[in-house]
Coordinates of C-alpha atoms and ligand atoms in Angstrom, one line a residue:
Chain A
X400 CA -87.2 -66.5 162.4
X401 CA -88.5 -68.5 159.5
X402 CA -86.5 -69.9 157.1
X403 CA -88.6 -68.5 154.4
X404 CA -87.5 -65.0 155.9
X405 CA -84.0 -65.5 155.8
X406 CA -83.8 -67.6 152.3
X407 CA -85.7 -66.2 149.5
X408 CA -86.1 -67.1 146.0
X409 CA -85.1 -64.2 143.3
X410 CA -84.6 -64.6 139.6
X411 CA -81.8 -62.9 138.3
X412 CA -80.3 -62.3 134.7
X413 CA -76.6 -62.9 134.6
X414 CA -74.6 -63.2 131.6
X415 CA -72.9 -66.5 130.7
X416 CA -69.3 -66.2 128.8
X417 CA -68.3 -69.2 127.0
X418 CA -64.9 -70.4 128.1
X419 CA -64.3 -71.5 124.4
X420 CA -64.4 -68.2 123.5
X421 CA -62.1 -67.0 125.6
X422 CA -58.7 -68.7 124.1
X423 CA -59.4 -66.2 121.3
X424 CA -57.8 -63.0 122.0
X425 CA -60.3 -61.1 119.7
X426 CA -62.9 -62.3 121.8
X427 CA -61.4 -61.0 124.7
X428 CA -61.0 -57.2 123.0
X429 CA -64.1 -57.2 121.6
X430 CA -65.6 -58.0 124.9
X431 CA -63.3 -55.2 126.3
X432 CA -64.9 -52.8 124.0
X433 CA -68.7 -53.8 124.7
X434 CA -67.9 -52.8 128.6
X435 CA -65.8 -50.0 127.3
X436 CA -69.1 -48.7 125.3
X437 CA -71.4 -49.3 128.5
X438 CA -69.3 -49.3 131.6
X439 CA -71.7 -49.0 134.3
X440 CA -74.5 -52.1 132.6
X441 CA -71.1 -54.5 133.4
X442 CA -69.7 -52.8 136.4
X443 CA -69.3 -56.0 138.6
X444 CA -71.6 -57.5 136.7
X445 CA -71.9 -61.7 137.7
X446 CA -71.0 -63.8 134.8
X447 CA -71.0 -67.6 134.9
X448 CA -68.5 -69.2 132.7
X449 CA -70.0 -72.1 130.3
X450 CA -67.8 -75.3 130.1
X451 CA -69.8 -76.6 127.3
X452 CA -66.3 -77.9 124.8
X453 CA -63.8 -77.5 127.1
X454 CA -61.5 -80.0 128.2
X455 CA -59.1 -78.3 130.6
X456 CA -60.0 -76.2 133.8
X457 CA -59.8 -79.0 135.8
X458 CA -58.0 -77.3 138.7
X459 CA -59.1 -74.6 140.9
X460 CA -55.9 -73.2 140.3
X461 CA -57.2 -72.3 136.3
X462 CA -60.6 -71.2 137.7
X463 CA -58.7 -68.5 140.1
X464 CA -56.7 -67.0 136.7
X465 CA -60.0 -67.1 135.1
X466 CA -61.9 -65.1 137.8
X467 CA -58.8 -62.6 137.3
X468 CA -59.1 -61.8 133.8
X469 CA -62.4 -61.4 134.4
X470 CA -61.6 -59.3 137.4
X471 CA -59.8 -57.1 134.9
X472 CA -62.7 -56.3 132.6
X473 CA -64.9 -55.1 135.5
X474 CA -66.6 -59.1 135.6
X475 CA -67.5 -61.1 138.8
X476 CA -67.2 -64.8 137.9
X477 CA -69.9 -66.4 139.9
X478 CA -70.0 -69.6 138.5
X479 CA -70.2 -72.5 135.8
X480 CA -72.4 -74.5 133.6
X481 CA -72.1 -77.6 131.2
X482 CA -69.1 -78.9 133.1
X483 CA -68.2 -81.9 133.2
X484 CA -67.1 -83.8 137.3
X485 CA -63.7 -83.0 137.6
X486 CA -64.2 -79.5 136.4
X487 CA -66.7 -79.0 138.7
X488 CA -65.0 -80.4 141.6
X489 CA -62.2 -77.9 140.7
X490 CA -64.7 -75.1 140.4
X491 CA -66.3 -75.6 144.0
X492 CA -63.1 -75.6 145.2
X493 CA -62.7 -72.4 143.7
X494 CA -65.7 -71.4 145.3
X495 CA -68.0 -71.2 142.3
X496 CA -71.5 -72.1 142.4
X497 CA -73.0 -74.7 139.7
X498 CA -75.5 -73.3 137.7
X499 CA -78.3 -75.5 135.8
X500 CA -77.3 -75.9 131.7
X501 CA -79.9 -73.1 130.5
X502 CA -82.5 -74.4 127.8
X503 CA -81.2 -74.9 124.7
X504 CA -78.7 -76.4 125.0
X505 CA -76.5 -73.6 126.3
X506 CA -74.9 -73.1 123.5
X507 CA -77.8 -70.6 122.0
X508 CA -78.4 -69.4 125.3
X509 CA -75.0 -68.5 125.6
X510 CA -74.3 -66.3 122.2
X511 CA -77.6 -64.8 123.6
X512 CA -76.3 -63.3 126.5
X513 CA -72.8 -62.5 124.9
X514 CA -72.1 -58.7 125.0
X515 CA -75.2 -57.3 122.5
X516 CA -74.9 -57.5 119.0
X517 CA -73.1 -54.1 117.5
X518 CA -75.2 -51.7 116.2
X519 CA -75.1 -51.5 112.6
X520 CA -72.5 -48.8 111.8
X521 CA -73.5 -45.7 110.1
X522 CA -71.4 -43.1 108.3
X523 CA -73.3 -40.3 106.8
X524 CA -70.1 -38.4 105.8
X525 CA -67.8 -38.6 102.8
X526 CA -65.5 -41.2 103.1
X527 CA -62.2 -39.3 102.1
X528 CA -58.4 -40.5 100.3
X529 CA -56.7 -42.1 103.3
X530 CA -59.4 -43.1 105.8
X531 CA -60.4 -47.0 106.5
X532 CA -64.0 -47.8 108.1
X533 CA -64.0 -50.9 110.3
X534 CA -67.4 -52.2 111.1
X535 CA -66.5 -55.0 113.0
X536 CA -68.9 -58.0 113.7
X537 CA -71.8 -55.7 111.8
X538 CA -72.8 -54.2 108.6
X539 CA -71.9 -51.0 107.5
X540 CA -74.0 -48.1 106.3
X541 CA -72.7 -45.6 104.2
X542 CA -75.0 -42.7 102.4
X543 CA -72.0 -40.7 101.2
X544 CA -69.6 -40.9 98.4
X545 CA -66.8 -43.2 99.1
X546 CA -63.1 -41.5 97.4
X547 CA -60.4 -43.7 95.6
X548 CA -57.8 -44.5 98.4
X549 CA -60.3 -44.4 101.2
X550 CA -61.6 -48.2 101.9
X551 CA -64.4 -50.0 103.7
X552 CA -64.5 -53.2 105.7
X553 CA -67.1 -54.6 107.7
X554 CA -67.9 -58.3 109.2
X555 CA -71.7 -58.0 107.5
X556 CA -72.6 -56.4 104.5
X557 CA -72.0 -52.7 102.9
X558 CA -74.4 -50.7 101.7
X559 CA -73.0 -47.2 100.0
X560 CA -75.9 -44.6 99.0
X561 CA -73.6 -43.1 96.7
X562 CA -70.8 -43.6 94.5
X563 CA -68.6 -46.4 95.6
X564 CA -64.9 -45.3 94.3
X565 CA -62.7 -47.2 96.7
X566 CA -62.5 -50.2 98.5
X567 CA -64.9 -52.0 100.2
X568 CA -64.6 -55.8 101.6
X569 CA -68.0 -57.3 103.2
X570 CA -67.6 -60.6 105.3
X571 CA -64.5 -59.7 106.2
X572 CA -64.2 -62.5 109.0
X573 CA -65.4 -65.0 106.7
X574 CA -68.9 -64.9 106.1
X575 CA -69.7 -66.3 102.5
X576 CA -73.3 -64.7 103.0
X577 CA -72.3 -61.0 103.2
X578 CA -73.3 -58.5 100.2
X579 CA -72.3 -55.7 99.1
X580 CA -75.0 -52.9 97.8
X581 CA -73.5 -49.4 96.3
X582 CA -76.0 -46.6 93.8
X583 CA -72.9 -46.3 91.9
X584 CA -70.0 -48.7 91.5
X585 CA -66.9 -47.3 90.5
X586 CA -65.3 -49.3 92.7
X587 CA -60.9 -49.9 93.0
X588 CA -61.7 -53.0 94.5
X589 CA -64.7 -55.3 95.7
X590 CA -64.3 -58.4 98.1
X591 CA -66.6 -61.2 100.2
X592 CA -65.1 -63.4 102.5
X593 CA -62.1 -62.8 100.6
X594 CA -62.8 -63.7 97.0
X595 CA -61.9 -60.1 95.4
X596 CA -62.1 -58.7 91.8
X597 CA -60.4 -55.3 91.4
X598 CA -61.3 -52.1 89.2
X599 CA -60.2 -53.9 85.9
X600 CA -61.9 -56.8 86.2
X601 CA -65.4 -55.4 87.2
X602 CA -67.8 -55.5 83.8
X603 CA -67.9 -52.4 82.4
X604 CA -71.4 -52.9 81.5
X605 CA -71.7 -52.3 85.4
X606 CA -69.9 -48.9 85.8
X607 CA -71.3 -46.3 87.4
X608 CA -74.5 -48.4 87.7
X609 CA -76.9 -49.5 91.1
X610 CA -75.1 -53.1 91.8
X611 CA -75.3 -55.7 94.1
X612 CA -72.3 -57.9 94.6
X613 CA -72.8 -61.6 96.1
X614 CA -70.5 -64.6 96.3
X615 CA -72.6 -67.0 94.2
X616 CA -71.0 -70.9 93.5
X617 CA -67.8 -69.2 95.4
X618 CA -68.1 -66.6 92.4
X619 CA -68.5 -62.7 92.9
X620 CA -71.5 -61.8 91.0
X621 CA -72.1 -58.7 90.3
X622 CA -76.1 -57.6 89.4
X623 CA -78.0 -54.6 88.5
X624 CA -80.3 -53.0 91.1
Chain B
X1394 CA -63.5 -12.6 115.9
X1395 CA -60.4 -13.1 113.8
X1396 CA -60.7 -16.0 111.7
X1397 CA -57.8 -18.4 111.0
X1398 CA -57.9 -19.6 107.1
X1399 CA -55.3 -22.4 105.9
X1400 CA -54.5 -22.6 102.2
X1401 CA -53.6 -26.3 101.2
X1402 CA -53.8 -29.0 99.3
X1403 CA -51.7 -31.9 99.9
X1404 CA -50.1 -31.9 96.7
X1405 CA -47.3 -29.6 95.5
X1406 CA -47.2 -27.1 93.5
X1407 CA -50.8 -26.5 92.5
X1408 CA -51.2 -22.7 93.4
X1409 CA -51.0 -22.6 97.6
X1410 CA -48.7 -19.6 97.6
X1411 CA -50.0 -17.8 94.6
X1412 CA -53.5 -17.9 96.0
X1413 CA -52.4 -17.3 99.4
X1414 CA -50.4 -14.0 98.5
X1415 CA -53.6 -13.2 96.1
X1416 CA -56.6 -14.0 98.8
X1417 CA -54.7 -11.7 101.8
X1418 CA -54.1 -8.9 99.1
X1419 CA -57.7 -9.4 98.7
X1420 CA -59.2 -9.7 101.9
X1421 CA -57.1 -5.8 102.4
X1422 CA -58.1 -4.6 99.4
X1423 CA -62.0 -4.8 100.6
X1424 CA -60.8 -3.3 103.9
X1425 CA -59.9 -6.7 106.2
X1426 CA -56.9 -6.2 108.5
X1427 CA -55.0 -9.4 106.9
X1428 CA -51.8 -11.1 107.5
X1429 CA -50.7 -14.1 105.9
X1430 CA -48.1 -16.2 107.6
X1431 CA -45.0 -18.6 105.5
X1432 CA -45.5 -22.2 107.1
X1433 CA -43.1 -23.8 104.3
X1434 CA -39.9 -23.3 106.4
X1435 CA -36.9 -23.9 105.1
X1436 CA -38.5 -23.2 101.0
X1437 CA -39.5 -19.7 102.1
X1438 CA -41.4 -18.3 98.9
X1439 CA -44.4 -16.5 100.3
X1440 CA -42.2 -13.3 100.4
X1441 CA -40.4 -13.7 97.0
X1442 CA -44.4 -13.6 95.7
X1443 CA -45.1 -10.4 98.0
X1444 CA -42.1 -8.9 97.0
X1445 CA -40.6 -8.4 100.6
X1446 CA -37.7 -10.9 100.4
X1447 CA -35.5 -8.0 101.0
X1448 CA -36.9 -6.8 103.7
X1449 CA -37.1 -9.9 105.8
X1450 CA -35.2 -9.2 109.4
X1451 CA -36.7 -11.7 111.8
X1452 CA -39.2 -14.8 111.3
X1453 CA -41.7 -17.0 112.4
X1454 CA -39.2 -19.2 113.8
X1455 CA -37.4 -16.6 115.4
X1456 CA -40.9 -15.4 117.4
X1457 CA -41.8 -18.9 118.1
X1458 CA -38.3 -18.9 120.0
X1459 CA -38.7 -15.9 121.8
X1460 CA -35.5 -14.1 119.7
X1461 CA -38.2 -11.3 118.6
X1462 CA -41.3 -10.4 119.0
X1463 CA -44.3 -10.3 116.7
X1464 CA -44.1 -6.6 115.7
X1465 CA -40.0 -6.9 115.1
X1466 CA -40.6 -9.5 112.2
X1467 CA -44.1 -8.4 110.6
X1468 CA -43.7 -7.1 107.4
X1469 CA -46.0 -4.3 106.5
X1470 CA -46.9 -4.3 102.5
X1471 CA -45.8 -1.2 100.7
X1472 CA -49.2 -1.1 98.2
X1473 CA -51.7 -1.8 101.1
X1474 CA -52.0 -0.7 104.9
X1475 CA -54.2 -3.3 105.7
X1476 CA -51.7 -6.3 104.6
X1477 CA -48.9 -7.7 106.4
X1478 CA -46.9 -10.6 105.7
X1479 CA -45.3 -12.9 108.4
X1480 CA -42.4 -14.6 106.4
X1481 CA -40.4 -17.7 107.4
X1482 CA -37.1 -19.3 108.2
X1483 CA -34.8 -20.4 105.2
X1484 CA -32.2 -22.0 107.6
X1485 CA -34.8 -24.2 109.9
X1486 CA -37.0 -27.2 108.9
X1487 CA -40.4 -28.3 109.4
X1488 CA -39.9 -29.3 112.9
X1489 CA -39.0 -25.5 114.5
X1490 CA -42.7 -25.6 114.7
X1491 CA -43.4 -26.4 117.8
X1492 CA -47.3 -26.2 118.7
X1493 CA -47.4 -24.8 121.9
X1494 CA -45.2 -21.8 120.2
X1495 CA -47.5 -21.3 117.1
X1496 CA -50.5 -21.1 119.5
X1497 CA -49.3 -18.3 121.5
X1498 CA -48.2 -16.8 118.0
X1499 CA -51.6 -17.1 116.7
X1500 CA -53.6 -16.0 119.5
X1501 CA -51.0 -12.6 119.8
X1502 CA -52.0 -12.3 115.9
X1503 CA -55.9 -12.8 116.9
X1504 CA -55.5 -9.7 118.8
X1505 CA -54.0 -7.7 115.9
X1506 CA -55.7 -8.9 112.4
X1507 CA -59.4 -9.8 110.9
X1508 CA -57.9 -12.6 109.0
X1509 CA -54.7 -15.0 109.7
X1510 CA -54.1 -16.7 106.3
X1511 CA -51.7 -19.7 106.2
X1512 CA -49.7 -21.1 103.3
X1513 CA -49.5 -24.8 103.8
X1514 CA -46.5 -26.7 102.8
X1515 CA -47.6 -29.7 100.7
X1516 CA -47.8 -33.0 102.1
X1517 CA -49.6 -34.4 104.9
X1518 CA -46.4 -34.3 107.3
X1519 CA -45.9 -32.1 110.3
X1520 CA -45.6 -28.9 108.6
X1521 CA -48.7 -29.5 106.7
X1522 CA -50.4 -30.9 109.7
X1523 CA -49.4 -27.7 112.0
X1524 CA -50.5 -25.0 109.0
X1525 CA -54.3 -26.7 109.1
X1526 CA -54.4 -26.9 113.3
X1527 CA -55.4 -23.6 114.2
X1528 CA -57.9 -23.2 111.3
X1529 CA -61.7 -22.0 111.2
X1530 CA -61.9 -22.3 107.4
X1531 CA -60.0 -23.8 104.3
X1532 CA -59.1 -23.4 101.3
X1533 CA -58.4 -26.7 99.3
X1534 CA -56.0 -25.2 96.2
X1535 CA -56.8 -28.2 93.8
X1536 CA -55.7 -28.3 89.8
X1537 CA -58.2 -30.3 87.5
X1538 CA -56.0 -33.7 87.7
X1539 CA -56.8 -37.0 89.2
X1540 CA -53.7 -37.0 91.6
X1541 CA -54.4 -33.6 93.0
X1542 CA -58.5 -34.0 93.8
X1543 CA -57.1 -37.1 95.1
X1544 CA -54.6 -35.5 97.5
X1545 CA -57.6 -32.9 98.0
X1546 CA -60.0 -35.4 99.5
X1547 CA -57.3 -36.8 101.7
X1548 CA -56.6 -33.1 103.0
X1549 CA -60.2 -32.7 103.6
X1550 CA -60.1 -36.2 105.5
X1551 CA -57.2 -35.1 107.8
X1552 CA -58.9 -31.3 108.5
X1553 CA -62.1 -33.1 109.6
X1554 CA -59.9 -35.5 112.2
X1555 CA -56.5 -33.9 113.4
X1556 CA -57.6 -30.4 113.2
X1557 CA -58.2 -28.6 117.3
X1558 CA -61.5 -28.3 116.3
X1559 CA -61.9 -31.8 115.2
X1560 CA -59.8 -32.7 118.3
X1561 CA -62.3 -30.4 120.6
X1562 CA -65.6 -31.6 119.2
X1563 CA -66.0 -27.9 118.2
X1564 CA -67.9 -27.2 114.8
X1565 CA -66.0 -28.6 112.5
X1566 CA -63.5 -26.1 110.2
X1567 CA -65.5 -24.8 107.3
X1568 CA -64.1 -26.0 103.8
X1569 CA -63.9 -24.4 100.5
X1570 CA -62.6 -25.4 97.3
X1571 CA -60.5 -23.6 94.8
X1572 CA -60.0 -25.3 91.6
X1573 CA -57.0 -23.6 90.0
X1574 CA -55.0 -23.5 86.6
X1575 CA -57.9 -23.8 84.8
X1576 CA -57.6 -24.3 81.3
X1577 CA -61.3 -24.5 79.4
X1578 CA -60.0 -25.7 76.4
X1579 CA -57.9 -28.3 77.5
X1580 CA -61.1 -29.2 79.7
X1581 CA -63.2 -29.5 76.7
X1582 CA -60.6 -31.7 75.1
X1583 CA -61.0 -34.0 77.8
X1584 CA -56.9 -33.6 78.8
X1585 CA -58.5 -32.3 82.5
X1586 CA -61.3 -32.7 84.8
X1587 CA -64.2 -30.4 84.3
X1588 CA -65.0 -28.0 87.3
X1589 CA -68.5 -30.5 87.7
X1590 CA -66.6 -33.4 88.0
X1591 CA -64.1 -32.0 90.3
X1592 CA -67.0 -30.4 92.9
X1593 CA -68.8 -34.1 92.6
X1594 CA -65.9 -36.3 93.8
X1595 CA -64.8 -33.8 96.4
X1596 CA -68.7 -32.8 97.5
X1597 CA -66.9 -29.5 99.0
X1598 CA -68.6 -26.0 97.9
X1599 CA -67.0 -24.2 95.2
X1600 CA -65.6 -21.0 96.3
X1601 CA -63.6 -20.0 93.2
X1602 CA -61.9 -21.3 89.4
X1603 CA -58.7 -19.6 88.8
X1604 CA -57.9 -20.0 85.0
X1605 CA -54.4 -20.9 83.9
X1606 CA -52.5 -17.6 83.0
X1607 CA -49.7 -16.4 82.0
X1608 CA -49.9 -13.2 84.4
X1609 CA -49.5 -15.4 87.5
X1610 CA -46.1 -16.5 86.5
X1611 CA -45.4 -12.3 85.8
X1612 CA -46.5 -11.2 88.9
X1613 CA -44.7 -13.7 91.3
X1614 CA -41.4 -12.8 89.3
X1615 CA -42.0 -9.2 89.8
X1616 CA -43.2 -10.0 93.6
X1617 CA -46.8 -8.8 92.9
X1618 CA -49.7 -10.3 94.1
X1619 CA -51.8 -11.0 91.2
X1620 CA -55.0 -9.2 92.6
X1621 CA -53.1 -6.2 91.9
X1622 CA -52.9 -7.0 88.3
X1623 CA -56.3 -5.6 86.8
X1624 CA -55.7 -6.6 83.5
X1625 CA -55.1 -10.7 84.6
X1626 CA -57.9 -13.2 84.6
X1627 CA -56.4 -14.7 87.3
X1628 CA -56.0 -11.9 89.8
X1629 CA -59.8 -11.2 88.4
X1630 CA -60.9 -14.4 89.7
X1631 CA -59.4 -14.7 92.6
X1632 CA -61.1 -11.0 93.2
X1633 CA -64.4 -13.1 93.1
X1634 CA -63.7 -15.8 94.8
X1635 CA -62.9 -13.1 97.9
X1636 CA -65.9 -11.9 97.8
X1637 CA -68.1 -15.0 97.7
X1638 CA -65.8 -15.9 100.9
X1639 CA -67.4 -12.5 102.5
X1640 CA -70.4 -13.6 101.4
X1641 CA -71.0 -12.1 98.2
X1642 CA -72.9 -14.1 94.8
X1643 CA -70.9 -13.7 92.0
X1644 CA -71.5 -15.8 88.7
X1645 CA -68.4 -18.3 88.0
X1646 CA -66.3 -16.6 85.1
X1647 CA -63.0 -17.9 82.9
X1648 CA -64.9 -21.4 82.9
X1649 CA -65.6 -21.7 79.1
X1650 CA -63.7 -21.7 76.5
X1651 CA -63.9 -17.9 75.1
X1652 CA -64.1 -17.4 71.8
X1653 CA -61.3 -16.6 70.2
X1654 CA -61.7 -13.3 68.3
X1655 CA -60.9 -12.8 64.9
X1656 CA -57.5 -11.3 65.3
X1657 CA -56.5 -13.8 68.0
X1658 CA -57.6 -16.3 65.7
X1659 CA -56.0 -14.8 62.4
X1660 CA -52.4 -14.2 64.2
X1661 CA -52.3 -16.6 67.2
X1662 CA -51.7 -15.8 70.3
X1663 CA -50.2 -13.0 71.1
Ligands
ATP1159 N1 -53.5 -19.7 87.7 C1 -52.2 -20.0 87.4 N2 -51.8 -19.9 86.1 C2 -50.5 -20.1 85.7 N3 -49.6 -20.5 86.6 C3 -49.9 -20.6 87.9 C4 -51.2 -20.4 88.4 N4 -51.2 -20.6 89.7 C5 -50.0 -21.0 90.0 N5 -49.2 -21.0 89.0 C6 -47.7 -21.3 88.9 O1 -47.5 -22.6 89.5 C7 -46.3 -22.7 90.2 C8 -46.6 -23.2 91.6 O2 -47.4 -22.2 92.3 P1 -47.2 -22.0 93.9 O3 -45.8 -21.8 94.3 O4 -48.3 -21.0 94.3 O5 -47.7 -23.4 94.4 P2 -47.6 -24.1 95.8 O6 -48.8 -25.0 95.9 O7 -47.4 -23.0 96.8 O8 -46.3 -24.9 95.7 P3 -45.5 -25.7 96.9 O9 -46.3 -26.9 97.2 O10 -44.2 -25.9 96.4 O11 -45.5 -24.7 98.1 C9 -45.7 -21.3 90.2 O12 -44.7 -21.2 89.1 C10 -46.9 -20.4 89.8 O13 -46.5 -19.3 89.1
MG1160 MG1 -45.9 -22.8 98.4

């Protein structure tokens, strides 16, 4: 028998989980969720676990409890990249193949092939008294009214076709960019990355108005539409 | 099909009773098979309004238990053949009302009446949560004040998430609101929300404006429902608002301020 019958060359896509990412415990939810949401595209699915900014896993010992939590989210741990030689002496060891750093660096590469990017969340509903909208990691879509006491919250920005009479808080994990967008502000309370003005302090030029709010100089600025 | 209506509102006091009592004296008056059920235990005041206090042998709580059945405690309505009333326990609380009881209650009642009616207790606690359950439609009993449309929206908010058909993915309960105690003048003055600002922030159809009246207040004390009253504005109203639930157009009355005649004016009220 040839070799070439018994050895073949495939390509295959496999998806590459940053180790630094995994200390963080959201990280490990949110992933959680993504295979929660599409259970049979991860189902034993291979992963290969990306050293790139990792100092530790330097025994085969951390590799095995790796492969277990990974175990537990339905992953097969197949192997590593960007490590470093006594990380990749533990790894073999563990029985882990090394895999080639992909271009770009990895890094890139790596947030690329992350679980996919959340869908932009969309509520076409009222938002009633009571009720608190989470869009995590993505922007949030509203074309209802929003009620006092109800209140929005989303890791992107908000848009609100309608009137805007609760709370909403855009870039709630931090990102400075975020925006706010609402037909009619008659907002309790606004917030980006933090920076918040409440009901009182929102120009009353701007009530009941088309806005959009940005952080500008680490400022909330509020404009017409 | 028997259809399961919850009266509520979150808030207290605004008119669940009243309109309860009124809307089941309805529904029999145009020829519906109606029963309307107490689910304020331990305040019991749906039958002080119908005027059957006296009568009251066995209750809701006492069916839910197995101590009696449904026909033993059923109240049948001296004015009208077609109207029953299903009163409460005084000496329980909230938490007699046990799901898996009230579901066997309800379906039994199915079997018997065109329309279940349920007087909420206000809040959003157990009792409250229990009255809404089992409902096909609502009626959200809200007065023109900010702290009422507010409780309002957060009722509507809890029917469209912890009601069985929210919980079944079955069409969700059908909502109507009822803006009650209605008083055009003190709209006009600006002391309380007008009827337009009310539907906007609640973006629920309007199925009814009771005006403020002085009858209401007669006819609980003398145990009447106020439908019965031909001469009240109120019981008038709530006539309407009946009839656009069966489907009927009727213009919106008792909106306006009226004008006050001559006489009125001249004397003052009398
Ligand atoms: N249209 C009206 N005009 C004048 N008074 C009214 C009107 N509707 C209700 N009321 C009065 O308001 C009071 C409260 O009404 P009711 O008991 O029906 O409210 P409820 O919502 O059932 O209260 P609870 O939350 O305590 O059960 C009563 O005194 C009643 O007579
Ligand atoms: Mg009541």
């Amino acid at each position: 028998m040839a070799a070439g019958n018994v050895v073949q060359g495939a390509l295959f896509t496999v998806m590459v989980v940053r180790a630094a990412s995994l200390r963080d415990d959201a990280f490990e939810h949110e992933l959680a969720r993504q295979i929660a949401r599409s259970p049979r595209f991860f189902q034993n699915a291979p992963v290969v676990l990306d050293l790139r900014g990792v100092e530790n896993l330097t025994e085969a010992s951390e590799f095995e409890t790796v492969k277990g939590k990974l175990r537990e989210l339905t992953l097969t741990l197949v192997g590593v990249q960007n490590a470093q030689p006594a990380q990749l002496e533990a790894a073999t060891e563990a029985g882990l193949a090394s895999f080639a750093p992909t271009s770009g660096g990895g890094q890139a590469r790596a947030e690329r092939n992350t679980p996919p990017l959340p869908k932009t969340r969309l509520v076409t509903e009222p938002v009633r008294s009571g009720t608190q909208i989470y869009a995590r990691g993505s922007d949030l879509i509203v074309t209802a009214a929003v009620s006092p006491g109800a209140e929005l919250v989303a890791d992107g920005n908000i848009h609100v076709y309608g009137a805007l009479r609760g709370r909403a808080l855009a870039g709630a994990s931090g990102d400075t960019a975020a925006r706010i967008f609402c037909t009619r502000l008659e907002a309790e309370l606004v917030s980006i990355a933090g920076r918040y003005l409440v009901s009182e302090q929102l120009p009353p030029g701007m009530q009941s108005t088309p806005v959009q709010i940005a952080l500008v100089d680490d400022q909330l600025t509020i404009t017409r539409n | 099909m028997a259809k399961v209506i919850v009266v509520t509102s979150g808030k207290g006091g605004v008119g669940k009773t009243t309109t309860s009592a009124a809307f089941a004296a309805g529904l029999a008056l145009r020829g519906h098979k109606t029963v309307v059920i107490d689910f304020d235990v331990g305040l019991r005041n749906l039958d002080l309004v119908m005027g059957c206090e006296r009568r009251v042998v066995f209750d809701f709580i006492n069916v839910i238990n197995g101590d009696a059945n449904l026909n033993q405690a059923l109240i049948k309505d001296k004015r009208h053949d077609n109207l029953f009333i299903f009163p409460t326990s005084q000496t329980r609380d909230k938490n007699a009302l046990k799901r898996e009881g009230v579901e066997r209650v309800m379906e039994e009642l199915k079997q018997q009446f065109e329309y279940i009616i349920c007087d909420s207790p206000a809040g959003i606690e157990h009792g409250a949560i229990t009255a809404l359950y089992f409902a096909d439609s609502a009626i959200i009993v809200t007065n023109p004040e900010v702290s009422s449309v507010r409780d309002s929206d957060r009722i509507i908010g809890i029917l469209a998430s912890k009601s069985r058909r929210a919980e079944r993915n079955e069409p969700a309960v059908d909502v109507h609101l009822l803006l009650t105690r209605y008083d055009p003048v003190r709209v006009a003055k600006g002391e309380m929300l007008a009827v337009d600002d009310v539907k906007e922030i609640l973006s629920i159809p309007l199925l009814g404006v009771i005006p403020e009246s002085e009858s209401v207040l007669r006819a609980s004390n003398t145990g009447t429902p106020v439908v019965f009253d031909e001469e009240s504005p109120a019981g008038r109203a709530y006539l309407d608002a009946v009839a656009r639930f069966l489907g009927e157009q009727r213009e919106m009355r008792f909106v306006t301020p009226q004008r006050r005649s001559f006489f009125r004016a001249l004397f003052g009220r009398v």
